[in-house]
Amino acid sequence: LGCHLCDYAQQVLSQAQCVLPIVCQEVDIALDQNLMTKYALSIPVLKSADDGQELRWPFSVLDVQRLQDL
């Protein structure tokens, strides 16, 4: 997606996926003005599909696990 922080976040997610059953969907916020307004200064962001909780960069594998456990 052309975001170097997103590349770092993907590395964290790859590590987390070794121990957690995580399914991810990447979204290019540049394609949606509402998402750009909401997230432009805080990407990358993980959002739980279950409850909408968000985790904004920077985050660690432990942070991802905590989000998963909520």
CSV table of C-alpha atoms in Angstrom, one decimal:
chain,number,residue,atom,x,y,z
A,1,LEU,CA,0.0,0.0,0.0
A,2,GLY,CA,3.0,2.3,0.0
A,3,CYS,CA,3.2,2.9,3.7
A,4,HIS,CA,6.5,2.1,5.4
A,5,LEU,CA,4.8,2.0,8.9
A,6,CYS,CA,2.3,-0.5,7.4
A,7,ASP,CA,5.2,-2.7,6.4
A,8,TYR,CA,6.5,-2.7,10.0
A,9,ALA,CA,3.0,-3.4,11.2
A,10,GLN,CA,2.7,-6.3,8.8
A,11,GLN,CA,5.9,-7.8,10.3
A,12,VAL,CA,4.4,-7.6,13.8
A,13,LEU,CA,1.2,-9.2,12.5
A,14,SER,CA,3.2,-12.0,10.9
A,15,GLN,CA,4.9,-12.7,14.2
A,16,ALA,CA,1.6,-12.6,16.0
A,17,GLN,CA,0.0,-15.0,13.5
A,18,CYS,CA,2.6,-17.6,14.5
A,19,VAL,CA,0.8,-17.9,17.9
A,20,LEU,CA,-2.6,-16.4,17.3
A,21,PRO,CA,-5.4,-17.3,14.9
A,22,ILE,CA,-5.6,-13.8,13.2
A,23,VAL,CA,-7.3,-13.0,9.9
A,24,CYS,CA,-6.3,-9.6,8.5
A,25,GLN,CA,-7.8,-7.5,5.8
A,26,GLU,CA,-5.7,-4.6,4.5
A,27,VAL,CA,-7.6,-1.4,3.6
A,28,ASP,CA,-6.1,1.4,1.6
A,29,ILE,CA,-7.6,4.4,3.3
A,30,ALA,CA,-6.6,6.6,0.3
A,31,LEU,CA,-9.5,5.2,-1.5
A,32,ASP,CA,-12.1,6.4,1.0
A,33,GLN,CA,-12.3,10.1,2.1
A,34,ASN,CA,-14.0,9.2,5.4
A,35,LEU,CA,-11.3,6.7,6.3
A,36,MET,CA,-8.6,9.3,5.3
A,37,THR,CA,-10.2,11.9,7.6
A,38,LYS,CA,-10.4,9.4,10.5
A,39,TYR,CA,-7.1,7.6,10.2
A,40,ALA,CA,-4.6,9.7,8.1
A,41,LEU,CA,-2.5,10.7,11.0
A,42,SER,CA,-2.7,7.4,12.9
A,43,ILE,CA,-2.0,4.6,10.4
A,44,PRO,CA,-1.5,1.8,10.6
A,45,VAL,CA,-4.5,0.8,12.7
A,46,LEU,CA,-5.8,-2.6,13.6
A,47,LYS,CA,-9.5,-2.9,14.2
A,48,SER,CA,-11.2,-5.8,15.8
A,49,ALA,CA,-14.0,-7.2,13.6
A,50,ASP,CA,-15.6,-8.5,16.7
A,51,ASP,CA,-16.1,-5.4,18.8
A,52,GLY,CA,-14.5,-2.5,16.8
A,53,GLN,CA,-11.7,-1.9,19.3
A,54,GLU,CA,-8.8,-0.2,17.6
A,55,LEU,CA,-5.0,-0.5,18.1
A,56,ARG,CA,-3.0,2.3,16.6
A,57,TRP,CA,0.7,2.3,15.7
A,58,PRO,CA,3.1,1.6,17.3
A,59,PHE,CA,2.0,-1.8,18.6
A,60,SER,CA,3.7,-5.0,19.5
A,61,VAL,CA,2.8,-8.7,19.3
A,62,LEU,CA,1.7,-8.5,22.9
A,63,ASP,CA,-0.6,-5.5,22.1
A,64,VAL,CA,-2.1,-7.5,19.2
A,65,GLN,CA,-2.7,-10.4,21.6
A,66,ARG,CA,-4.4,-8.1,24.1
A,67,LEU,CA,-6.6,-6.8,21.3
A,68,GLN,CA,-7.5,-10.4,20.3
A,69,ASP,CA,-8.3,-11.2,23.9
A,70,LEU,CA,-10.7,-8.3,24.5
